[in-house]
Amino acid sequence: MAMGIALLCHAPAFAQSAPPPAPQDQTTVSDKDIMVTGIRQSLANALNAKRSSDQVIDAISAEDVGKFPDKNVGEALQRVTGVQIGRAGGEGSSVSIRGVDPGLVRVEVNGQSMLSTFAAPASGAATNPAVEFRDIPAEFISRLEVVKSATADMTEGGLGGTVRIITRRPFDSKKDYLAGSVQGVYGTTAGKVDPKASIIASHLFAHDTLGVLVSGTYEKRSMWYDQAKTTGWRQMKTSTTATCTAAVQSGCVDLNGDGTGDFYPDIPRYAMYRESTERYAFNSIIEWRPVDNFKLYLDTTYTRGRQTENDQFMQITTSSALSATSSLGSDTAINAGNAASNVTFLQPATSNPNSASGLGVTYRNVLGTIDRQTFTGVLGTEWHPTPRLTLKARGGYSWARAFNDEIDVVGSQFGLTSVGVNYNNPSGAPNITISGDPTNPSGINNFQIQHKPLINRQTEKNFQFDGQYDVGGILQNIKFGVQRRLLGQNAIYHDATITYDGYGTTAGTGDIKTRSYVTGSGVDNITSTASNAAILSQIQSFVSHYDLGDHNFFSTGNLGFSPYARWMNMGMAVANAAGIPDATVASSWVPGSTYDVKLKNWAGYLSSKWQLRPFGHDLDIVAGVRVVNMKTVSSGYNINTVAGTFAPVTYYGSNTYALPSGNLRYDLIHNKLILRATATKVAAQPDLSKVAPSMSLNTTSLTGSVGNPNLKPYTGQQYDLGAEWYLSKLNYLSATLWRKDITGFPQKIATTQSYFGQDYVMTTYVNSPAPVHITGFEAGSQFAFSFLPGKLKNMGMLANYTYAKDSGYSVTGYYSGAKLGFPGLSHHTVNGSIYYEDSKLSARISYNWRSRYNIGPDRDNLNAFGEAFGQWDGSFSYKFNDHVSVFLEGVNLFNAQRKEDEESLYRVSTVETYGRRIYFGVRGKM
């Protein structure tokens, strides 16, 4: 900014300089010798968008109508420098930019906000503002832009950055077109071929003054993936009365005698996820241009992903065995990471082995549906009343709804004499052995069926007016505008749970319990009692409808051992036999997980663009300020922790921020070597569910969470300094140093609170007392090998690397005291692709890798970490003519497995395999 002011002081001298030459075609002689179509054309278009932007951006362009480079928008974004993705069932689902949480990445469809459809598990009203990219069809998209530096006219909220999804528009081409594809998708885990089809059409009417574009996709996906998981790692007490905490380790079991308590597996389990998903999406754009200086448009986009669940678990209940050393077998061993490498849990003699506190195995299915829907709509106009003045007005509406209609069916066998868990294998996964038959339901003595529907809704209404006046000369233009945004988020949660206990606290007597929330917190009330034999007979009548699933466990991966191939599947047949509880009754409503939060924003901005010519080269300066006022109204229910009652409460908040921004672009060698520098301030409201007065309790683990209505927004200072060298239309090199200083980052803390006479470890979010600093370096490259002889000149490559390091993040390991690192931040990220393309054949192979990163707080006061992960993808297509082509594409070609651990490579928590996805089909265009 100082440089810009200094240059402005010398403006008269620069004003006498000759005008800049007209932009030149960046095609070199060697470029002209090769075809710039398909892959090369998409790379050239993306490169041109990056070069001409006033901001720091990266772009991905479609190769042709309806042909985006990747099968999934999230997976396409992973190719961008500085972007890391999260995966769900092997599909790219969320996006992090420069290490900032995906929930702080703003996503726009043609300028309109896209909202999250995160469907929380049936554990309360937890949400995540991260957009679900899996449901956005790649076929709609003309270009993706990842904007890393802000300007004053950009809507606030993109603390990490902004992803712009730009669809095709009817006036992109004067020619009508109709394009589409029909394809099959084969997943090696499910062993099924699923259909996918897409179509897009555009036509100009009324003497080319009215344009209409419509597109639609349908997809069916069988997302099967398996996990060998240790849900948590915890320390054991030497006795039931001992104190075993991070500060007092003397009361913890310490078999290796190093003075620190050992860590033992909590709920080790195997899981087979079967998610049958149907996706629909529609996009329409109507644009009217009756005269050259006016247009009116209506954009709408609708997506829906309906997911039917049949997730099958076999999990071990070890909590009762974690109270005394007498519950450990003599073969128990501790590894170099102070965690059990092998452990045998024995039934404690002091407990009732036939009660829910005894050592046991549970066969659990998560059933039901998850229905995700989004809608974005924009009605806007653009008018040029004079050649210098542009006026824009638009009104937008966004809506998102996630309905998780979850049904849990849980059959347990308590009273096992022993459970063994061995981690001595290359994967570090739990090799489980039990004193029971996992294919025989005769031993099941406890049965529970839960119906837990949860609805999360989000809406946004916005009204915006923008103007631009082109001054000319040194002051190129002035932009101004005002925006009103009204956001809302609400959640409604119900829990109807019935438990059949074949062995109650009284010997020989069983009971049936029904959960009620009439006092605000869940209480399991005994509604009837009967003899053991009577209750066990009921349980057996339900579980007799089991089967053994439809495929073997971990069939597409390698654990280093052979686990149980199949076990009892408590599917819908069992649920229907037991009778799914009615969750609409008043007693099943959970007030602590029901809330409504509104955010009301006013924003105005003023921005200017200056063009100077120091030393005979163009210097563009875009400087401005955005002022935003954020008001929150948070409504929910306050649970009286003593009397067991609840009452409605409402909290109010208001914060105002001035957000200055400056973006400098210096054309050192015209259209070839560009230097950039930026300094911007951004602000974002935290996930609205975090500011809701909500509360959830887990009466089994004695843990819970509570919202914080006093949580304030984040703010961030961002800086970039970079150089971009455009060698030709297709080739470039870039390097950027960047830094983010984030203030008020919400961090999770845990405190002990008493509810109804029982102590719970409760977590909540508070604003961090010190700023978090993230510094990084990005390098990108793209080359066409046009200098090579023969067919080799049709090859090319692109690669990028990102390094990031954080400081100031104050959260340390509860046990270790070591710095954990900013959640979501990998120190290293690598992307690379090699392609070949001639007039008929097109092929590409790509690799993406990220280093280890902190996921965030998990169970038992430990943080989960994602281990280093890399994946290969490839594509091949053959073009018969200008109208028809066929393709074959593969995702996760070498069957990579994803792993997580709990703050140590010796405490592996998840080993996941999801196999390969193979796409094949035909594309057509008219």
XYZ file of N, CA, C and O in Angstrom, residues 225-286:
248
model
N -17.814 -48.674 1.958
C -16.450 -48.560 2.461
C -16.375 -49.180 3.849
O -17.367 -49.223 4.581
N -15.208 -49.677 4.193
C -15.018 -50.434 5.434
C -13.983 -49.752 6.314
O -13.038 -49.114 5.820
N -14.162 -49.926 7.626
C -13.218 -49.376 8.592
C -12.904 -50.407 9.670
O -13.814 -51.070 10.178
N -11.617 -50.522 10.004
C -11.194 -51.186 11.231
C -10.830 -50.057 12.180
O -9.905 -49.283 11.913
N -11.551 -49.944 13.285
C -11.490 -48.711 14.063
C -11.339 -48.997 15.557
O -11.911 -49.958 16.087
N -10.566 -48.160 16.217
C -10.553 -48.089 17.675
C -11.144 -46.734 18.025
O -10.528 -45.691 17.782
N -12.357 -46.731 18.562
C -13.103 -45.490 18.729
C -12.376 -44.505 19.636
O -12.470 -43.298 19.454
N -11.659 -45.006 20.622
C -10.896 -44.138 21.502
C -9.780 -44.904 22.189
O -9.769 -46.137 22.201
N -8.817 -44.150 22.736
C -7.745 -44.723 23.548
C -7.796 -44.030 24.897
O -7.788 -42.800 24.964
N -7.832 -44.821 25.972
C -7.969 -44.216 27.293
C -7.071 -44.915 28.303
O -6.660 -46.067 28.115
N -6.778 -44.187 29.362
C -5.992 -44.758 30.445
C -6.902 -45.475 31.434
O -8.097 -45.172 31.535
N -6.333 -46.434 32.166
C -7.094 -47.251 33.118
C -6.723 -46.887 34.547
O -5.565 -46.600 34.850
N -7.698 -46.946 35.407
C -7.443 -46.775 36.839
C -6.871 -48.065 37.424
O -7.216 -49.176 37.000
N -6.025 -47.909 38.443
C -5.512 -49.090 39.137
C -6.574 -49.722 40.016
O -6.496 -50.901 40.363
N -7.584 -48.934 40.370
C -8.727 -49.439 41.128
C -9.890 -48.494 40.883
O -9.717 -47.393 40.353
N -11.069 -48.904 41.274
C -12.256 -48.081 41.032
C -12.218 -46.776 41.802
O -12.879 -45.806 41.427
N -11.426 -46.707 42.881
C -11.368 -45.492 43.699
C -10.138 -44.640 43.386
O -9.965 -43.571 43.961
N -9.270 -45.103 42.503
C -8.040 -44.373 42.205
C -8.333 -43.141 41.345
O -9.354 -43.059 40.662
N -7.429 -42.177 41.389
C -7.514 -40.987 40.541
C -6.504 -41.117 39.422
O -5.301 -41.245 39.666
N -7.002 -41.111 38.206
C -6.141 -41.258 37.024
C -6.460 -40.124 36.062
O -7.459 -40.162 35.333
N -5.657 -39.053 36.102
C -5.823 -37.902 35.220
C -4.468 -37.536 34.636
O -3.435 -38.109 35.000
N -4.458 -36.550 33.737
C -3.187 -36.110 33.162
C -2.248 -35.590 34.235
O -1.031 -35.755 34.149
N -2.829 -34.952 35.269
C -1.999 -34.393 36.338
C -1.620 -35.428 37.386
O -0.587 -35.303 38.053
N -2.469 -36.436 37.569
C -2.218 -37.468 38.582
C -2.143 -38.811 37.872
O -3.151 -39.476 37.635
N -0.928 -39.215 37.515
C -0.721 -40.463 36.792
C -0.465 -41.644 37.731
O -0.434 -42.793 37.282
N -0.306 -41.366 39.000
C 0.011 -42.452 39.939
C -1.132 -43.438 40.083
O -0.921 -44.588 40.470
N -2.356 -43.011 39.766
C -3.502 -43.906 39.873
C -3.839 -44.617 38.583
O -4.891 -45.258 38.476
N -2.944 -44.525 37.582
C -3.183 -45.145 36.286
C -2.377 -46.443 36.159
O -1.279 -46.564 36.713
N -2.902 -47.389 35.434
C -2.183 -48.627 35.165
C -0.946 -48.299 34.327
O -1.028 -47.630 33.294
N 0.210 -48.778 34.789
C 1.480 -48.471 34.148
C 2.305 -49.753 34.080
O 3.226 -49.963 34.864
N 1.979 -50.613 33.119
C 2.636 -51.923 33.054
C 4.114 -51.824 32.695
O 4.913 -52.658 33.126
N 4.501 -50.832 31.894
C 5.914 -50.741 31.522
C 6.737 -49.922 32.509
O 7.945 -49.742 32.321
N 6.088 -49.391 33.550
C 6.803 -48.735 34.630
C 7.539 -47.467 34.260
O 8.542 -47.127 34.896
N 7.044 -46.728 33.255
C 7.752 -45.509 32.866
C 7.213 -44.260 33.560
O 7.630 -43.142 33.252
N 6.271 -44.444 34.487
C 5.719 -43.312 35.221
C 4.533 -42.655 34.549
O 3.953 -41.712 35.090
N 4.174 -43.135 33.365
C 3.029 -42.598 32.630
C 2.031 -43.715 32.380
O 2.421 -44.828 31.998
N 0.761 -43.417 32.588
C -0.263 -44.421 32.391
C -0.305 -44.933 30.964
O -0.095 -44.179 30.007
N -0.573 -46.233 30.808
C -0.689 -46.835 29.486
C -2.055 -46.484 28.877
O -3.020 -46.189 29.586
N -2.121 -46.570 27.544
C -3.380 -46.317 26.846
C -3.930 -47.637 26.321
O -3.204 -48.441 25.726
N -5.255 -47.827 26.545
C -5.917 -49.070 26.161
C -7.094 -48.755 25.239
O -7.709 -47.686 25.322
N -7.428 -49.686 24.351
C -8.487 -49.420 23.363
C -9.866 -49.330 24.003
O -10.235 -50.149 24.833
N -10.609 -48.320 23.566
C -11.989 -48.106 24.008
C -12.897 -48.299 22.789
O -12.784 -47.586 21.792
N -13.767 -49.275 22.869
C -14.694 -49.640 21.788
C -13.958 -49.906 20.475
O -14.143 -49.195 19.474
N -13.076 -50.893 20.423
C -12.556 -51.325 19.122
C -13.687 -51.955 18.316
O -14.561 -52.623 18.883
N -13.689 -51.736 17.009
C -14.824 -52.231 16.220
C -14.447 -52.371 14.755
O -13.480 -51.794 14.273
N -15.272 -53.145 14.057
C -15.237 -53.235 12.601
C -16.521 -52.604 12.069
O -17.594 -52.745 12.687
N -16.411 -51.934 10.936
C -17.577 -51.241 10.380
C -17.621 -51.419 8.878
O -16.605 -51.252 8.194
N -18.800 -51.760 8.372
C -19.062 -51.798 6.936
C -20.149 -50.769 6.636
O -21.292 -50.912 7.088
N -19.761 -49.720 5.911
C -20.700 -48.654 5.555
C -21.278 -48.950 4.171
O -20.538 -49.122 3.201
N -22.606 -48.977 4.115
C -23.290 -49.190 2.846
C -24.269 -48.044 2.650
O -25.298 -47.973 3.323
N -23.913 -47.138 1.753
C -24.691 -45.919 1.533
C -25.154 -45.884 0.079
O -24.372 -45.563 -0.815
N -26.395 -46.245 -0.122
C -26.976 -46.201 -1.473
C -27.529 -44.804 -1.700
O -28.450 -44.376 -1.000
N -26.957 -44.085 -2.655
C -27.284 -42.676 -2.837
C -27.836 -42.429 -4.230
O -27.301 -42.921 -5.226
N -28.924 -41.665 -4.283
C -29.457 -41.156 -5.540
C -29.296 -39.643 -5.534
O -29.654 -38.979 -4.565
N -28.740 -39.114 -6.619
C -28.504 -37.676 -6.722
C -29.225 -37.128 -7.942
O -29.141 -37.686 -9.033
N -29.918 -36.023 -7.727
C -30.576 -35.301 -8.805
C -30.075 -33.858 -8.763
O -29.833 -33.313 -7.684
N -29.947 -33.235 -9.893
C -29.571 -31.830 -9.926
C -30.135 -31.188 -11.185
O -30.183 -31.813 -12.252
N -30.568 -29.938 -11.024
C -31.136 -29.191 -12.143
C -30.583 -27.768 -12.095
O -30.422 -27.178 -11.030
N -30.305 -27.233 -13.259
C -29.818 -25.869 -13.366
C -30.503 -25.215 -14.555
O -30.616 -25.815 -15.626
N -30.972 -24.000 -14.348
C -31.585 -23.262 -15.452
C -31.169 -21.803 -15.376
O -31.049 -21.234 -14.289
N -30.943 -21.228 -16.543
C -30.589 -19.811 -16.646
C -31.395 -19.210 -17.784
O -31.373 -19.717 -18.916
N -32.114 -18.174 -17.457
C -32.865 -17.408 -18.456
C -32.281 -16.006 -18.458
O -32.220 -15.347 -17.407
